[in-house]
Amino acid sequence: MNGIGIDSSRIDAMVAQLRNAATRAAGSVAPPKAAEDVAPSSKVDFSQALRSSLDQVNGAQKKAESLGERFALGDDSVNLSDVMIASQKASIGFQATVQVRNKLVSAYHDIMNMQV
């Protein structure tokens, strides 16, 4: 197996990146606030929250598509792992969006079927 093998240095580098990301994610998670700590005047507009979520999913899909195109064209600055991670993030975001849509449609039907 001369020349055909797994480059262990790249695997070690990827594992180190994953550990760093996990450490950052664990350190950035704040404890949940108690109900009395939340200001009563902080109201969230549902349409703005929905629009923001849709924009984030759209951005993730565009980023994944862009990285895929750059990788396919042979851009050396784009790794396959980056393309796959971006693609999975976009896929998960889209699936969550579809589930939210399904719940909204179901709630709409429930409300329309209520007796007044």
mmCIF file of N, CA and C in Angstrom:
data_model
loop_
_atom_site.group_PDB
_atom_site.id
_atom_site.type_symbol
_atom_site.label_atom_id
_atom_site.label_comp_id
_atom_site.label_asym_id
_atom_site.label_seq_id
_atom_site.Cartn_x
_atom_site.Cartn_y
_atom_site.Cartn_z
ATOM 1 N N MET A 1 0.840 -1.188 0.000
ATOM 2 C CA MET A 1 0.000 0.000 0.000
ATOM 3 C C MET A 1 0.874 1.236 0.000
ATOM 4 N N ASN A 2 1.648 1.337 -0.960
ATOM 5 C CA ASN A 2 2.547 2.467 -1.067
ATOM 6 C C ASN A 2 1.872 3.575 -1.854
ATOM 7 N N GLY A 3 1.595 4.699 -1.224
ATOM 8 C CA GLY A 3 0.976 5.830 -1.896
ATOM 9 C C GLY A 3 -0.536 5.822 -1.842
ATOM 10 N N ILE A 4 -1.129 4.672 -1.551
ATOM 11 C CA ILE A 4 -2.585 4.609 -1.468
ATOM 12 C C ILE A 4 -2.944 4.289 -0.021
ATOM 13 N N GLY A 5 -3.306 5.300 0.705
ATOM 14 C CA GLY A 5 -3.649 5.104 2.096
ATOM 15 C C GLY A 5 -4.365 6.322 2.635
ATOM 16 N N ILE A 6 -4.718 6.240 3.856
ATOM 17 C CA ILE A 6 -5.418 7.339 4.495
ATOM 18 C C ILE A 6 -4.389 8.265 5.115
ATOM 19 N N ASP A 7 -4.515 9.536 4.823
ATOM 20 C CA ASP A 7 -3.621 10.539 5.380
ATOM 21 C C ASP A 7 -4.066 10.836 6.803
ATOM 22 N N SER A 8 -3.350 10.272 7.772
ATOM 23 C CA SER A 8 -3.777 10.401 9.169
ATOM 24 C C SER A 8 -3.631 11.824 9.691
ATOM 25 N N SER A 9 -2.767 12.614 9.097
ATOM 26 C CA SER A 9 -2.624 13.996 9.579
ATOM 27 C C SER A 9 -3.877 14.815 9.270
ATOM 28 N N ARG A 10 -4.496 14.565 8.139
ATOM 29 C CA ARG A 10 -5.727 15.282 7.801
ATOM 30 C C ARG A 10 -6.875 14.830 8.699
ATOM 31 N N ILE A 11 -6.907 13.554 9.019
ATOM 32 C CA ILE A 11 -7.943 13.044 9.916
ATOM 33 C C ILE A 11 -7.760 13.646 11.300
ATOM 34 N N ASP A 12 -6.515 13.701 11.778
ATOM 35 C CA ASP A 12 -6.242 14.299 13.084
ATOM 36 C C ASP A 12 -6.634 15.767 13.105
ATOM 37 N N ALA A 13 -6.364 16.473 12.012
ATOM 38 C CA ALA A 13 -6.735 17.890 11.937
ATOM 39 C C ALA A 13 -8.246 18.055 11.975
ATOM 40 N N MET A 14 -8.971 17.172 11.289
ATOM 41 C CA MET A 14 -10.433 17.258 11.278
ATOM 42 C C MET A 14 -11.007 16.945 12.657
ATOM 43 N N VAL A 15 -10.433 15.949 13.330
ATOM 44 C CA VAL A 15 -10.889 15.613 14.679
ATOM 45 C C VAL A 15 -10.638 16.784 15.624
ATOM 46 N N ALA A 16 -9.482 17.442 15.477
ATOM 47 C CA ALA A 16 -9.176 18.606 16.313
ATOM 48 C C ALA A 16 -10.176 19.730 16.051
ATOM 49 N N GLN A 17 -10.550 19.952 14.790
ATOM 50 C CA GLN A 17 -11.538 20.980 14.458
ATOM 51 C C GLN A 17 -12.892 20.647 15.081
ATOM 52 N N LEU A 18 -13.282 19.382 15.023
ATOM 53 C CA LEU A 18 -14.558 18.976 15.619
ATOM 54 C C LEU A 18 -14.546 19.172 17.131
ATOM 55 N N ARG A 19 -13.428 18.836 17.763
ATOM 56 C CA ARG A 19 -13.334 19.032 19.210
ATOM 57 C C ARG A 19 -13.398 20.512 19.570
ATOM 58 N N ASN A 20 -12.718 21.359 18.790
ATOM 59 C CA ASN A 20 -12.762 22.803 19.041
ATOM 60 C C ASN A 20 -14.179 23.335 18.884
ATOM 61 N N ALA A 21 -14.870 22.883 17.843
ATOM 62 C CA ALA A 21 -16.249 23.334 17.622
ATOM 63 C C ALA A 21 -17.156 22.877 18.758
ATOM 64 N N ALA A 22 -16.957 21.650 19.231
ATOM 65 C CA ALA A 22 -17.778 21.147 20.334
ATOM 66 C C ALA A 22 -17.496 21.926 21.612
ATOM 67 N N THR A 23 -16.241 22.274 21.835
ATOM 68 C CA THR A 23 -15.881 23.049 23.020
ATOM 69 C C THR A 23 -16.487 24.441 22.959
ATOM 70 N N ARG A 24 -16.414 25.069 21.779
ATOM 71 C CA ARG A 24 -17.004 26.401 21.623
ATOM 72 C C ARG A 24 -18.510 26.348 21.823
ATOM 73 N N ALA A 25 -19.146 25.330 21.262
ATOM 74 C CA ALA A 25 -20.603 25.214 21.386
ATOM 75 C C ALA A 25 -21.002 24.973 22.832
ATOM 76 N N ALA A 26 -20.256 24.155 23.540
ATOM 77 C CA ALA A 26 -20.584 23.872 24.933
ATOM 78 C C ALA A 26 -20.359 25.096 25.806
ATOM 79 N N GLY A 27 -19.355 25.891 25.486
ATOM 80 C CA GLY A 27 -19.061 27.078 26.281
ATOM 81 C C GLY A 27 -20.000 28.226 26.007
ATOM 82 N N SER A 28 -20.610 28.253 24.825
ATOM 83 C CA SER A 28 -21.477 29.379 24.467
ATOM 84 C C SER A 28 -22.923 29.176 24.882
ATOM 85 N N VAL A 29 -23.262 28.005 25.375
ATOM 86 C CA VAL A 29 -24.635 27.739 25.781
ATOM 87 C C VAL A 29 -24.862 28.371 27.141
ATOM 88 N N ALA A 30 -25.793 29.292 27.196
ATOM 89 C CA ALA A 30 -26.105 29.974 28.452
ATOM 90 C C ALA A 30 -27.200 29.208 29.179
ATOM 91 N N PRO A 31 -27.205 29.246 30.500
ATOM 92 C CA PRO A 31 -28.286 28.580 31.226
ATOM 93 C C PRO A 31 -29.608 29.265 30.939
ATOM 94 N N PRO A 32 -30.701 28.522 30.937
ATOM 95 C CA PRO A 32 -32.004 29.130 30.634
ATOM 96 C C PRO A 32 -32.379 30.163 31.689
ATOM 97 N N LYS A 33 -33.044 31.217 31.220
ATOM 98 C CA LYS A 33 -33.470 32.280 32.128
ATOM 99 C C LYS A 33 -34.748 31.872 32.836
ATOM 100 N N ALA A 34 -34.873 32.329 34.045
ATOM 101 C CA ALA A 34 -36.103 32.087 34.794
ATOM 102 C C ALA A 34 -37.193 32.997 34.245
ATOM 103 N N ALA A 35 -38.433 32.636 34.478
ATOM 104 C CA ALA A 35 -39.554 33.408 33.936
ATOM 105 C C ALA A 35 -39.548 34.837 34.458
ATOM 106 N N GLU A 36 -39.093 35.028 35.704
ATOM 107 C CA GLU A 36 -39.099 36.387 36.251
ATOM 108 C C GLU A 36 -37.962 37.245 35.705
ATOM 109 N N ASP A 37 -36.945 36.610 35.071
ATOM 110 C CA ASP A 37 -35.833 37.368 34.501
ATOM 111 C C ASP A 37 -36.175 37.965 33.146
ATOM 112 N N VAL A 38 -37.189 37.438 32.468
ATOM 113 C CA VAL A 38 -37.551 37.909 31.141
ATOM 114 C C VAL A 38 -38.407 39.163 31.273
ATOM 115 N N ALA A 39 -38.026 40.191 30.522
ATOM 116 C CA ALA A 39 -38.769 41.450 30.581
ATOM 117 C C ALA A 39 -40.129 41.271 29.928
ATOM 118 N N PRO A 40 -41.209 41.759 30.548
ATOM 119 C CA PRO A 40 -42.536 41.574 29.981
ATOM 120 C C PRO A 40 -42.743 42.371 28.697
ATOM 121 N N SER A 41 -41.951 43.424 28.469
ATOM 122 C CA SER A 41 -42.143 44.245 27.284
ATOM 123 C C SER A 41 -41.456 43.672 26.048
ATOM 124 N N SER A 42 -40.685 42.587 26.198
ATOM 125 C CA SER A 42 -39.983 42.019 25.054
ATOM 126 C C SER A 42 -40.904 41.064 24.307
ATOM 127 N N LYS A 43 -41.614 41.592 23.318
ATOM 128 C CA LYS A 43 -42.525 40.790 22.515
ATOM 129 C C LYS A 43 -41.858 40.488 21.180
ATOM 130 N N VAL A 44 -42.104 39.302 20.681
ATOM 131 C CA VAL A 44 -41.542 38.879 19.410
ATOM 132 C C VAL A 44 -42.658 38.853 18.381
ATOM 133 N N ASP A 45 -42.439 39.521 17.272
ATOM 134 C CA ASP A 45 -43.408 39.519 16.187
ATOM 135 C C ASP A 45 -43.270 38.201 15.426
ATOM 136 N N PHE A 46 -44.342 37.425 15.350
ATOM 137 C CA PHE A 46 -44.290 36.107 14.725
ATOM 138 C C PHE A 46 -43.870 36.194 13.266
ATOM 139 N N SER A 47 -44.406 37.149 12.546
ATOM 140 C CA SER A 47 -44.075 37.246 11.122
ATOM 141 C C SER A 47 -42.596 37.581 10.922
ATOM 142 N N GLN A 48 -42.042 38.423 11.803
ATOM 143 C CA GLN A 48 -40.615 38.748 11.694
ATOM 144 C C GLN A 48 -39.752 37.534 12.041
ATOM 145 N N ALA A 49 -40.154 36.779 13.053
ATOM 146 C CA ALA A 49 -39.405 35.580 13.427
ATOM 147 C C ALA A 49 -39.449 34.543 12.304
ATOM 148 N N LEU A 50 -40.618 34.389 11.691
ATOM 149 C CA LEU A 50 -40.762 33.446 10.586
ATOM 150 C C LEU A 50 -39.934 33.891 9.386
ATOM 151 N N ARG A 51 -39.982 35.187 9.083
ATOM 152 C CA ARG A 51 -39.201 35.733 7.964
ATOM 153 C C ARG A 51 -37.706 35.531 8.208
ATOM 154 N N SER A 52 -37.260 35.779 9.429
ATOM 155 C CA SER A 52 -35.850 35.609 9.772
ATOM 156 C C SER A 52 -35.421 34.152 9.610
ATOM 157 N N SER A 53 -36.259 33.237 10.058
ATOM 158 C CA SER A 53 -35.949 31.815 9.926
ATOM 159 C C SER A 53 -35.877 31.394 8.459
ATOM 160 N N LEU A 54 -36.816 31.875 7.663
ATOM 161 C CA LEU A 54 -36.806 31.545 6.238
ATOM 162 C C LEU A 54 -35.579 32.119 5.549
ATOM 163 N N ASP A 55 -35.176 33.335 5.939
ATOM 164 C CA ASP A 55 -33.974 33.933 5.366
ATOM 165 C C ASP A 55 -32.725 33.137 5.740
ATOM 166 N N GLN A 56 -32.679 32.633 6.978
ATOM 167 C CA GLN A 56 -31.535 31.829 7.392
ATOM 168 C C GLN A 56 -31.460 30.517 6.613
ATOM 169 N N VAL A 57 -32.603 29.877 6.408
ATOM 170 C CA VAL A 57 -32.625 28.631 5.639
ATOM 171 C C VAL A 57 -32.228 28.903 4.197
ATOM 172 N N ASN A 58 -32.728 29.985 3.636
ATOM 173 C CA ASN A 58 -32.376 30.360 2.272
ATOM 174 C C ASN A 58 -30.878 30.620 2.154
ATOM 175 N N GLY A 59 -30.326 31.330 3.129
ATOM 176 C CA GLY A 59 -28.891 31.611 3.117
ATOM 177 C C GLY A 59 -28.062 30.343 3.214
ATOM 178 N N ALA A 60 -28.491 29.402 4.046
ATOM 179 C CA ALA A 60 -27.775 28.133 4.180
ATOM 180 C C ALA A 60 -27.825 27.343 2.871
ATOM 181 N N GLN A 61 -28.974 27.374 2.188
ATOM 182 C CA GLN A 61 -29.086 26.663 0.916
ATOM 183 C C GLN A 61 -28.214 27.311 -0.155
ATOM 184 N N LYS A 62 -28.180 28.630 -0.195
ATOM 185 C CA LYS A 62 -27.336 29.322 -1.172
ATOM 186 C C LYS A 62 -25.863 29.056 -0.902
ATOM 187 N N LYS A 63 -25.471 29.049 0.383
ATOM 188 C CA LYS A 63 -24.082 28.784 0.734
ATOM 189 C C LYS A 63 -23.691 27.371 0.324
ATOM 190 N N ALA A 64 -24.560 26.397 0.589
ATOM 191 C CA ALA A 64 -24.283 25.008 0.231
ATOM 192 C C ALA A 64 -24.159 24.863 -1.280
ATOM 193 N N GLU A 65 -25.050 25.523 -2.008
ATOM 194 C CA GLU A 65 -24.995 25.449 -3.473
ATOM 195 C C GLU A 65 -23.714 26.081 -4.002
ATOM 196 N N SER A 66 -23.354 27.222 -3.433
ATOM 197 C CA SER A 66 -22.139 27.909 -3.855
ATOM 198 C C SER A 66 -20.899 27.065 -3.576
ATOM 199 N N LEU A 67 -20.825 26.484 -2.375
ATOM 200 C CA LEU A 67 -19.670 25.643 -2.041
ATOM 201 C C LEU A 67 -19.612 24.420 -2.952
ATOM 202 N N GLY A 68 -20.767 23.825 -3.252
ATOM 203 C CA GLY A 68 -20.802 22.676 -4.152
ATOM 204 C C GLY A 68 -20.305 23.014 -5.545
ATOM 205 N N GLU A 69 -20.721 24.173 -6.041
ATOM 206 C CA GLU A 69 -20.268 24.596 -7.365
ATOM 207 C C GLU A 69 -18.766 24.859 -7.379
ATOM 208 N N ARG A 70 -18.287 25.530 -6.333
ATOM 209 C CA ARG A 70 -16.853 25.816 -6.258
ATOM 210 C C ARG A 70 -16.044 24.531 -6.168
ATOM 211 N N PHE A 71 -16.519 23.550 -5.400
ATOM 212 C CA PHE A 71 -15.824 22.278 -5.286
ATOM 213 C C PHE A 71 -15.824 21.542 -6.622
ATOM 214 N N ALA A 72 -16.973 21.553 -7.309
ATOM 215 C CA ALA A 72 -17.076 20.866 -8.597
ATOM 216 C C ALA A 72 -16.170 21.501 -9.653
ATOM 217 N N LEU A 73 -15.962 22.810 -9.529
ATOM 218 C CA LEU A 73 -15.094 23.498 -10.484
ATOM 219 C C LEU A 73 -13.620 23.354 -10.142
ATOM 220 N N GLY A 74 -13.311 22.723 -9.003
ATOM 221 C CA GLY A 74 -11.929 22.449 -8.664
ATOM 222 C C GLY A 74 -11.257 23.499 -7.803
ATOM 223 N N ASP A 75 -12.024 24.301 -7.102
ATOM 224 C CA ASP A 75 -11.450 25.313 -6.211
ATOM 225 C C ASP A 75 -10.743 24.608 -5.058
ATOM 226 N N ASP A 76 -9.434 24.854 -4.915
ATOM 227 C CA ASP A 76 -8.650 24.177 -3.885
ATOM 228 C C ASP A 76 -8.948 24.668 -2.481
ATOM 229 N N SER A 77 -9.594 25.822 -2.351
ATOM 230 C CA SER A 77 -9.884 26.351 -1.020
ATOM 231 C C SER A 77 -11.138 25.735 -0.396
ATOM 232 N N VAL A 78 -11.835 24.893 -1.154
ATOM 233 C CA VAL A 78 -13.072 24.270 -0.663
ATOM 234 C C VAL A 78 -12.828 22.777 -0.468
ATOM 235 N N ASN A 79 -13.068 22.296 0.745
ATOM 236 C CA ASN A 79 -12.928 20.872 1.056
ATOM 237 C C ASN A 79 -14.261 20.162 0.869
ATOM 238 N N LEU A 80 -14.191 18.884 0.607
ATOM 239 C CA LEU A 80 -15.408 18.083 0.471
ATOM 240 C C LEU A 80 -16.188 18.073 1.784
ATOM 241 N N SER A 81 -15.468 18.036 2.890
ATOM 242 C CA SER A 81 -16.159 18.021 4.184
ATOM 243 C C SER A 81 -16.952 19.312 4.398
ATOM 244 N N ASP A 82 -16.414 20.461 3.954
ATOM 245 C CA ASP A 82 -17.148 21.724 4.073
ATOM 246 C C ASP A 82 -18.411 21.696 3.236
ATOM 247 N N VAL A 83 -18.309 21.125 2.046
ATOM 248 C CA VAL A 83 -19.464 21.036 1.149
ATOM 249 C C VAL A 83 -20.537 20.140 1.764
ATOM 250 N N MET A 84 -20.127 19.005 2.304
ATOM 251 C CA MET A 84 -21.090 18.068 2.880
ATOM 252 C C MET A 84 -21.742 18.637 4.137
ATOM 253 N N ILE A 85 -20.974 19.320 4.972
ATOM 254 C CA ILE A 85 -21.535 19.900 6.190
ATOM 255 C C ILE A 85 -22.539 20.994 5.840
ATOM 256 N N ALA A 86 -22.171 21.861 4.890
ATOM 257 C CA ALA A 86 -23.083 22.932 4.477
ATOM 258 C C ALA A 86 -24.351 22.344 3.863
ATOM 259 N N SER A 87 -24.192 21.284 3.090
ATOM 260 C CA SER A 87 -25.350 20.635 2.467
ATOM 261 C C SER A 87 -26.281 20.036 3.522
ATOM 262 N N GLN A 88 -25.709 19.394 4.529
ATOM 263 C CA GLN A 88 -26.531 18.800 5.588
ATOM 264 C C GLN A 88 -27.224 19.866 6.429
ATOM 265 N N LYS A 89 -26.525 20.968 6.708
ATOM 266 C CA LYS A 89 -27.153 22.066 7.454
ATOM 267 C C LYS A 89 -28.347 22.617 6.680
ATOM 268 N N ALA A 90 -28.173 22.794 5.371
ATOM 269 C CA ALA A 90 -29.259 23.305 4.542
ATOM 270 C C ALA A 90 -30.419 22.317 4.505
ATOM 271 N N SER A 91 -30.099 21.038 4.421
ATOM 272 C CA SER A 91 -31.137 20.009 4.383
ATOM 273 C C SER A 91 -31.921 19.965 5.691
ATOM 274 N N ILE A 92 -31.230 20.019 6.807
ATOM 275 C CA ILE A 92 -31.902 19.987 8.107
ATOM 276 C C ILE A 92 -32.764 21.235 8.287
ATOM 277 N N GLY A 93 -32.241 22.377 7.890
ATOM 278 C CA GLY A 93 -33.022 23.613 7.989
ATOM 279 C C GLY A 93 -34.276 23.559 7.139
ATOM 280 N N PHE A 94 -34.151 23.012 5.933
ATOM 281 C CA PHE A 94 -35.312 22.901 5.053
ATOM 282 C C PHE A 94 -36.346 21.935 5.622
ATOM 283 N N GLN A 95 -35.879 20.796 6.155
ATOM 284 C CA GLN A 95 -36.803 19.833 6.750
ATOM 285 C C GLN A 95 -37.540 20.439 7.942
ATOM 286 N N ALA A 96 -36.833 21.215 8.743
ATOM 287 C CA ALA A 96 -37.481 21.872 9.879
ATOM 288 C C ALA A 96 -38.511 22.888 9.395
ATOM 289 N N THR A 97 -38.189 23.600 8.328
ATOM 290 C CA THR A 97 -39.119 24.576 7.761
ATOM 291 C C THR A 97 -40.384 23.889 7.258
ATOM 292 N N VAL A 98 -40.221 22.761 6.610
ATOM 293 C CA VAL A 98 -41.383 22.011 6.117
ATOM 294 C C VAL A 98 -42.241 21.542 7.291
ATOM 295 N N GLN A 99 -41.625 21.104 8.369
ATOM 296 C CA GLN A 99 -42.389 20.669 9.539
ATOM 297 C C GLN A 99 -43.151 21.831 10.174
ATOM 298 N N VAL A 100 -42.525 23.002 10.235
ATOM 299 C CA VAL A 100 -43.215 24.187 10.766
ATOM 300 C C VAL A 100 -44.399 24.530 9.875
ATOM 301 N N ARG A 101 -44.191 24.486 8.566
ATOM 302 C CA ARG A 101 -45.294 24.750 7.638
ATOM 303 C C ARG A 101 -46.436 23.770 7.850
ATOM 304 N N ASN A 102 -46.111 22.496 8.015
ATOM 305 C CA ASN A 102 -47.143 21.482 8.234
ATOM 306 C C ASN A 102 -47.930 21.758 9.516
ATOM 307 N N LYS A 103 -47.222 22.158 10.569
ATOM 308 C CA LYS A 103 -47.911 22.480 11.830
ATOM 309 C C LYS A 103 -48.801 23.707 11.673
ATOM 310 N N LEU A 104 -48.339 24.710 10.931
ATOM 311 C CA LEU A 104 -49.151 25.904 10.703
ATOM 312 C C LEU A 104 -50.413 25.578 9.906
ATOM 313 N N VAL A 105 -50.268 24.762 8.899
ATOM 314 C CA VAL A 105 -51.431 24.370 8.095
ATOM 315 C C VAL A 105 -52.409 23.566 8.946
ATOM 316 N N SER A 106 -51.878 22.667 9.774
ATOM 317 C CA SER A 106 -52.730 21.881 10.650
ATOM 318 C C SER A 106 -53.468 22.777 11.650
ATOM 319 N N ALA A 107 -52.772 23.761 12.209
ATOM 320 C CA ALA A 107 -53.409 24.692 13.146
ATOM 321 C C ALA A 107 -54.476 25.517 12.438
ATOM 322 N N TYR A 108 -54.213 25.927 11.216
ATOM 323 C CA TYR A 108 -55.194 26.686 10.441
ATOM 324 C C TYR A 108 -56.455 25.864 10.220
ATOM 325 N N HIS A 109 -56.271 24.594 9.847
ATOM 326 C CA HIS A 109 -57.435 23.726 9.638
ATOM 327 C C HIS A 109 -58.204 23.509 10.935
ATOM 328 N N ASP A 110 -57.489 23.348 12.041
ATOM 329 C CA ASP A 110 -58.160 23.181 13.335
ATOM 330 C C ASP A 110 -58.987 24.407 13.680
ATOM 331 N N ILE A 111 -58.437 25.574 13.448
ATOM 332 C CA ILE A 111 -59.163 26.808 13.749
ATOM 333 C C ILE A 111 -60.390 26.973 12.838
ATOM 334 N N MET A 112 -60.220 26.632 11.564
ATOM 335 C CA MET A 112 -61.339 26.760 10.623
ATOM 336 C C MET A 112 -62.459 25.772 10.952
ATOM 337 N N ASN A 113 -62.123 24.649 11.547
ATOM 338 C CA ASN A 113 -63.136 23.646 11.876
ATOM 339 C C ASN A 113 -63.776 23.851 13.232
ATOM 340 N N MET A 114 -63.355 24.867 13.966
ATOM 341 C CA MET A 114 -63.941 25.123 15.288
ATOM 342 C C MET A 114 -65.371 25.632 15.155
ATOM 343 N N GLN A 115 -66.201 25.228 16.120
ATOM 344 C CA GLN A 115 -67.548 25.727 16.183
ATOM 345 C C GLN A 115 -67.530 27.072 16.894
ATOM 346 N N VAL A 116 -68.247 28.044 16.353
ATOM 347 C CA VAL A 116 -68.288 29.357 16.991
ATOM 348 C C VAL A 116 -69.613 29.614 17.630
#
